[in-house]
Amino acid sequence: MPEPAHVYNPAAIEAKWQRFWKQNKTFKAIDCDYTRPKLYVLDMFPYPSGAGLHVGHPEGYTASDIWCRYKRMHGYNVLHAMGWDAFGLPAEQYAVKTGTHPAVTTAKNVDIFKKQLEAFGFSFDWDREINTTDPKYYKWTQWIFSQLYKQGLAYESYEPVNWCPELGTVLANEEVINGRSEVGNYPVVRKPVRQWVLKITAYAEELLAGIDELDWPEGTKEMQKNWIGKSTGAEVDFQVQGGKDTIRVYTTRPDTLFGATYMVLAPEHPLVAKLTTADRRAAVQAYVNEASSKSDLDRTELNKDKTGEFIGVCAINPVNQQPIPIWISDYVLISYGTGAIMAVPAHDTRDFEFATKFKLPITCIMRPDPKACAAAGVDPEAVIAGKACWVEDGEMMNSSNDEVSLNGLRMTEAKQRITDWLHAKGIGEPTVNFKLRDWLFSRQRYWGEPFPLVHMEDGTVKLVSEEELPVILPEMENYKPTEDGEPPLARAADWLDYTDPVTGAKGKRETNTMPQWAGSCWYYLRYIDPHNDQAGWDREKEKYWMPVDLYIGGAEHAVLHLLYSRFWHKVLYDLGHVTHPEPWKRLIHQGMILGISYKDQRGVLVPNDQVVEKDKKFFHKKTGEELTMLPAKMSKSLKNVVNPDDIIKKYGADSFRLYEMFMGPLEEVKPWNTEGVEGVCRFLNKVWRMIVDVDTGTLAPEVSDAPMSREAERILHQTIKKVSEDIESLDYNTAISQLMIFANEFSRMPQRNKTALETFVLLLSPLAPHIAEELWQRLGHQDTLAYHPWPKFDPAKLTVDEVEILVQINGKPRARINVPASADADALCALALADETVQAQIAGKTIVKSIGVPGRLVNLVVK
RNA sequence: GCCCGAGUGGUGGAAUGGCAGACACAACAGACUUAAAAUCUGUCGGGGGAAACCCCUUACGGGUUCGAAUCCCGUCUCGGGUACCA
């Protein structure tokens, strides 16, 4: 028998409705429409890589799309757009290898990405599409840089980079493995290079203060706070013994000054070379050299085992005139504080480890609180004897000189008193410090925004005028750095030469380019007014649309992108270019989608094309070893990347969307399982057959105008309630479960109320929009349902007369009884006690306590 | 190392202080079919019992509570970030 003519056919209806939405500009966002509330929903825009879209991209985009469609049905004017974060390393590396201009590669990839995204039926306003590599876009990236520059927030500095002499290029941290290049395994050195740096630290206080206002995941807020890392403490000067030099240290614990028994400098500290004695020079120099080849991360990673060298001289502890040895060690970073610390091993874990290893003296100056000590499992006597470390509060001891005594004080008062004393003596100051470092904003690469800067012949740096923007990236044939390590743009002979249009003064253009962060720092402002060539954005439109109401993107951006962008926004706010101090009100992270992978007994991951299946077990194709399945990050090398095109082709975009949302909570990491797509596809088929007669294509004969049973009404209203609440809180997985329950129930009914089915279609529409539009039309409606009012439930239809509740005895389930739904706690207990099973259970025992929870349970505590 | 997050059936998950396993996937059995696919119906955490039913079970170890997957403390494992991947 041939298949019926009118079965669910996603390919046909998805193409039909995508065409309809496009032709009718259904999702056009109207600027400054004050008749409707606005809603700005933002996705993190993708880097259009050559590999095309993977299944991770559509997850966040589907989530935001559902939210947009749902809110349109509530009367919102929604701004939802897409664009391309298209500067970046891969296109440049490809250019170096093949000579293909990155712009060509990028255009091709954008094309592929756009076609792929369109197949999902996302309700983007495609008229607002943007591309960070478009000179019409990066003109304004350069313009924003100019504003920062004019504020004195950009400066030149020599900063260390990963320089690979063999490859003649600067490498990203991830391209360096154990001090060697990932490609070719050549040695990599840390070499200072002239860079542009943005003074994000000037905004540290504001960036920190703003976090509290945000409706963001708490963990992300926490990470940003820790990244900014504000601490209060003091800077203290130590004299070098027998010399004129002073070493300034930063400490958060000035109260422990009397316990400082040695001092540590970062290996890069400027005084190291000067102070080191002749007999220690060789060892110290070797240590400095070794440290210089490691990144900060490498250093701290190896920090379990502390290393260091004594430089041969001592400093004088200013509170007690004790000489204390000066060491250098990796665990002190030059980039934080003053690059030097006083070490108090009795009250700092790192110092304690170091002192123990190198047998340095440990002096306890604080008696721990016995209670806190016991809770932490630390022996107070061991702390006092210098055999254990105590970092919490306590009572100061051994801390006095002729002028000041901290003995008997608590940490807070002790900090205050010693800081006052240091200040009075002129050897210390209360200091606020931030972990946050200024932002290294230049790259020695071709494929990025050129800086609007010129190095003039007289040695000054000139910011090119606004009229001269954009500074266009020149065409080139060679994308490699020059032989002497200059950025690729140093090869752009004609482009380099600059003549001031007014004065005729000559200079050379800046050859560094901006990092990829630049374009993504402000793209949400460009969607507001993407075609404006007079300004980055129109003031009134900005005022109308901003701030972004909901921003969805990966947790991997929790600190860097989200912090850099907030920084730019705050500068723009201070200059009056934007009207809100924060760009994004609410933020949600979608969890990563993992692929299926396999590992052997040693735990080594095996590429999927090396795996064969036999009777639900997996074996290595070559060795025959049995493998275990596990979820792992999708990657080309593991051959476990799932291509969305294949899934859409087989099941349709609605099934794809539904599956990704049904997998689990939006924010969780979830493994992809293609079999799961079949489940939701089956559900959509069932929905189709519930409404459409697959032989004729008209409505199914069961669809009727007859009134619903009370039970059918209850299911309908429960579904409206659950789906509305769950979409509102972005719990899409449970909203879908409820829709499945509705379809299971209604499909079984010989009479299916048409109004109930229409309501169901509306509820389904944000999640699976194509099939919903099609069914809506077949149910007799002319227009799109995209702006149809969202259904409301009637609480009266949800009630039941009787509920079954649990009776527990001493917390164990013992009986189930039916009670009126309205019964209160006392009535419940009375009903429970009247039950035969319960009476048998409590016979001969005394009721100590009875707890009744209406609609839930009764718990009887008996003896 | 440091910061952040997560651990529940064979699998994805539900339940965020009140009957653990909703809704699905996979598996098994049955109906329909010449047969298969599709569809429909049923079973489906582990152990014990003929059965009524009982015991155990939310990574591990403690604690708070009448009651804990849920709250607190500790441990382990996995994932994200760590400033030039984006």
JSON list of N, CA, C and O in Angstrom, two decimals, chain A residues 711-729:
[
{"chain": "A", "resi": 711, "resn": "GLU", "atom": "N", "xyz": [-12.84, 16.43, 31.87]},
{"chain": "A", "resi": 711, "resn": "GLU", "atom": "CA", "xyz": [-11.47, 15.96, 31.87]},
{"chain": "A", "resi": 711, "resn": "GLU", "atom": "C", "xyz": [-10.67, 16.59, 30.73]},
{"chain": "A", "resi": 711, "resn": "GLU", "atom": "O", "xyz": [-9.54, 17.05, 30.92]},
{"chain": "A", "resi": 712, "resn": "ALA", "atom": "N", "xyz": [-11.26, 16.65, 29.53]},
{"chain": "A", "resi": 712, "resn": "ALA", "atom": "CA", "xyz": [-10.58, 17.26, 28.39]},
{"chain": "A", "resi": 712, "resn": "ALA", "atom": "C", "xyz": [-10.32, 18.74, 28.66]},
{"chain": "A", "resi": 712, "resn": "ALA", "atom": "O", "xyz": [-9.23, 19.25, 28.36]},
{"chain": "A", "resi": 713, "resn": "GLU", "atom": "N", "xyz": [-11.28, 19.39, 29.25]},
{"chain": "A", "resi": 713, "resn": "GLU", "atom": "CA", "xyz": [-11.12, 20.81, 29.60]},
{"chain": "A", "resi": 713, "resn": "GLU", "atom": "C", "xyz": [-9.98, 21.01, 30.59]},
{"chain": "A", "resi": 713, "resn": "GLU", "atom": "O", "xyz": [-9.20, 21.94, 30.47]},
{"chain": "A", "resi": 714, "resn": "ARG", "atom": "N", "xyz": [-9.93, 20.09, 31.55]},
{"chain": "A", "resi": 714, "resn": "ARG", "atom": "CA", "xyz": [-8.88, 20.20, 32.57]},
{"chain": "A", "resi": 714, "resn": "ARG", "atom": "C", "xyz": [-7.50, 20.06, 31.93]},
{"chain": "A", "resi": 714, "resn": "ARG", "atom": "O", "xyz": [-6.58, 20.81, 32.21]},
{"chain": "A", "resi": 715, "resn": "ILE", "atom": "N", "xyz": [-7.37, 19.07, 31.03]},
{"chain": "A", "resi": 715, "resn": "ILE", "atom": "CA", "xyz": [-6.09, 18.87, 30.35]},
{"chain": "A", "resi": 715, "resn": "ILE", "atom": "C", "xyz": [-5.72, 20.10, 29.53]},
{"chain": "A", "resi": 715, "resn": "ILE", "atom": "O", "xyz": [-4.58, 20.56, 29.54]},
{"chain": "A", "resi": 716, "resn": "LEU", "atom": "N", "xyz": [-6.70, 20.66, 28.84]},
{"chain": "A", "resi": 716, "resn": "LEU", "atom": "CA", "xyz": [-6.44, 21.84, 28.02]},
{"chain": "A", "resi": 716, "resn": "LEU", "atom": "C", "xyz": [-5.93, 23.00, 28.87]},
{"chain": "A", "resi": 716, "resn": "LEU", "atom": "O", "xyz": [-4.89, 23.60, 28.57]},
{"chain": "A", "resi": 717, "resn": "HIS", "atom": "N", "xyz": [-6.66, 23.29, 29.95]},
{"chain": "A", "resi": 717, "resn": "HIS", "atom": "CA", "xyz": [-6.28, 24.45, 30.75]},
{"chain": "A", "resi": 717, "resn": "HIS", "atom": "C", "xyz": [-4.99, 24.23, 31.52]},
{"chain": "A", "resi": 717, "resn": "HIS", "atom": "O", "xyz": [-4.20, 25.15, 31.71]},
{"chain": "A", "resi": 718, "resn": "GLN", "atom": "N", "xyz": [-4.78, 22.99, 31.93]},
{"chain": "A", "resi": 718, "resn": "GLN", "atom": "CA", "xyz": [-3.51, 22.67, 32.58]},
{"chain": "A", "resi": 718, "resn": "GLN", "atom": "C", "xyz": [-2.35, 22.87, 31.59]},
{"chain": "A", "resi": 718, "resn": "GLN", "atom": "O", "xyz": [-1.29, 23.35, 31.96]},
{"chain": "A", "resi": 719, "resn": "THR", "atom": "N", "xyz": [-2.60, 22.50, 30.33]},
{"chain": "A", "resi": 719, "resn": "THR", "atom": "CA", "xyz": [-1.57, 22.67, 29.31]},
{"chain": "A", "resi": 719, "resn": "THR", "atom": "C", "xyz": [-1.29, 24.15, 29.06]},
{"chain": "A", "resi": 719, "resn": "THR", "atom": "O", "xyz": [-0.13, 24.55, 28.97]},
{"chain": "A", "resi": 720, "resn": "ILE", "atom": "N", "xyz": [-2.35, 24.95, 28.97]},
{"chain": "A", "resi": 720, "resn": "ILE", "atom": "CA", "xyz": [-2.12, 26.40, 28.77]},
{"chain": "A", "resi": 720, "resn": "ILE", "atom": "C", "xyz": [-1.28, 26.93, 29.93]},
{"chain": "A", "resi": 720, "resn": "ILE", "atom": "O", "xyz": [-0.31, 27.66, 29.73]},
{"chain": "A", "resi": 721, "resn": "LYS", "atom": "N", "xyz": [-1.66, 26.54, 31.15]},
{"chain": "A", "resi": 721, "resn": "LYS", "atom": "CA", "xyz": [-0.98, 27.06, 32.34]},
{"chain": "A", "resi": 721, "resn": "LYS", "atom": "C", "xyz": [0.50, 26.64, 32.35]},
{"chain": "A", "resi": 721, "resn": "LYS", "atom": "O", "xyz": [1.40, 27.46, 32.45]},
{"chain": "A", "resi": 722, "resn": "LYS", "atom": "N", "xyz": [0.72, 25.34, 32.20]},
{"chain": "A", "resi": 722, "resn": "LYS", "atom": "CA", "xyz": [2.08, 24.80, 32.30]},
{"chain": "A", "resi": 722, "resn": "LYS", "atom": "C", "xyz": [2.98, 25.34, 31.18]},
{"chain": "A", "resi": 722, "resn": "LYS", "atom": "O", "xyz": [4.11, 25.76, 31.43]},
{"chain": "A", "resi": 723, "resn": "VAL", "atom": "N", "xyz": [2.46, 25.34, 29.95]},
{"chain": "A", "resi": 723, "resn": "VAL", "atom": "CA", "xyz": [3.28, 25.79, 28.82]},
{"chain": "A", "resi": 723, "resn": "VAL", "atom": "C", "xyz": [3.60, 27.29, 28.97]},
{"chain": "A", "resi": 723, "resn": "VAL", "atom": "O", "xyz": [4.73, 27.71, 28.76]},
{"chain": "A", "resi": 724, "resn": "SER", "atom": "N", "xyz": [2.61, 28.08, 29.38]},
{"chain": "A", "resi": 724, "resn": "SER", "atom": "CA", "xyz": [2.85, 29.52, 29.56]},
{"chain": "A", "resi": 724, "resn": "SER", "atom": "C", "xyz": [3.90, 29.76, 30.63]},
{"chain": "A", "resi": 724, "resn": "SER", "atom": "O", "xyz": [4.86, 30.51, 30.42]},
{"chain": "A", "resi": 725, "resn": "GLU", "atom": "N", "xyz": [3.73, 29.11, 31.77]},
{"chain": "A", "resi": 725, "resn": "GLU", "atom": "CA", "xyz": [4.68, 29.32, 32.88]},
{"chain": "A", "resi": 725, "resn": "GLU", "atom": "C", "xyz": [6.08, 28.84, 32.51]},
{"chain": "A", "resi": 725, "resn": "GLU", "atom": "O", "xyz": [7.07, 29.49, 32.83]},
{"chain": "A", "resi": 726, "resn": "ASP", "atom": "N", "xyz": [6.14, 27.69, 31.84]},
{"chain": "A", "resi": 726, "resn": "ASP", "atom": "CA", "xyz": [7.45, 27.13, 31.52]},
{"chain": "A", "resi": 726, "resn": "ASP", "atom": "C", "xyz": [8.18, 27.94, 30.45]},
{"chain": "A", "resi": 726, "resn": "ASP", "atom": "O", "xyz": [9.39, 28.08, 30.51]},
{"chain": "A", "resi": 727, "resn": "ILE", "atom": "N", "xyz": [7.44, 28.45, 29.46]},
{"chain": "A", "resi": 727, "resn": "ILE", "atom": "CA", "xyz": [8.11, 29.29, 28.45]},
{"chain": "A", "resi": 727, "resn": "ILE", "atom": "C", "xyz": [8.58, 30.58, 29.12]},
{"chain": "A", "resi": 727, "resn": "ILE", "atom": "O", "xyz": [9.70, 31.03, 28.90]},
{"chain": "A", "resi": 728, "resn": "GLU", "atom": "N", "xyz": [7.75, 31.11, 29.98]},
{"chain": "A", "resi": 728, "resn": "GLU", "atom": "CA", "xyz": [8.10, 32.35, 30.70]},
{"chain": "A", "resi": 728, "resn": "GLU", "atom": "C", "xyz": [9.42, 32.19, 31.44]},
{"chain": "A", "resi": 728, "resn": "GLU", "atom": "O", "xyz": [10.24, 33.10, 31.47]},
{"chain": "A", "resi": 729, "resn": "SER", "atom": "N", "xyz": [9.64, 31.01, 32.04]},
{"chain": "A", "resi": 729, "resn": "SER", "atom": "CA", "xyz": [10.88, 30.80, 32.80]},
{"chain": "A", "resi": 729, "resn": "SER", "atom": "C", "xyz": [11.95, 30.07, 31.99]},
{"chain": "A", "resi": 729, "resn": "SER", "atom": "O", "xyz": [12.93, 29.59, 32.54]}
]
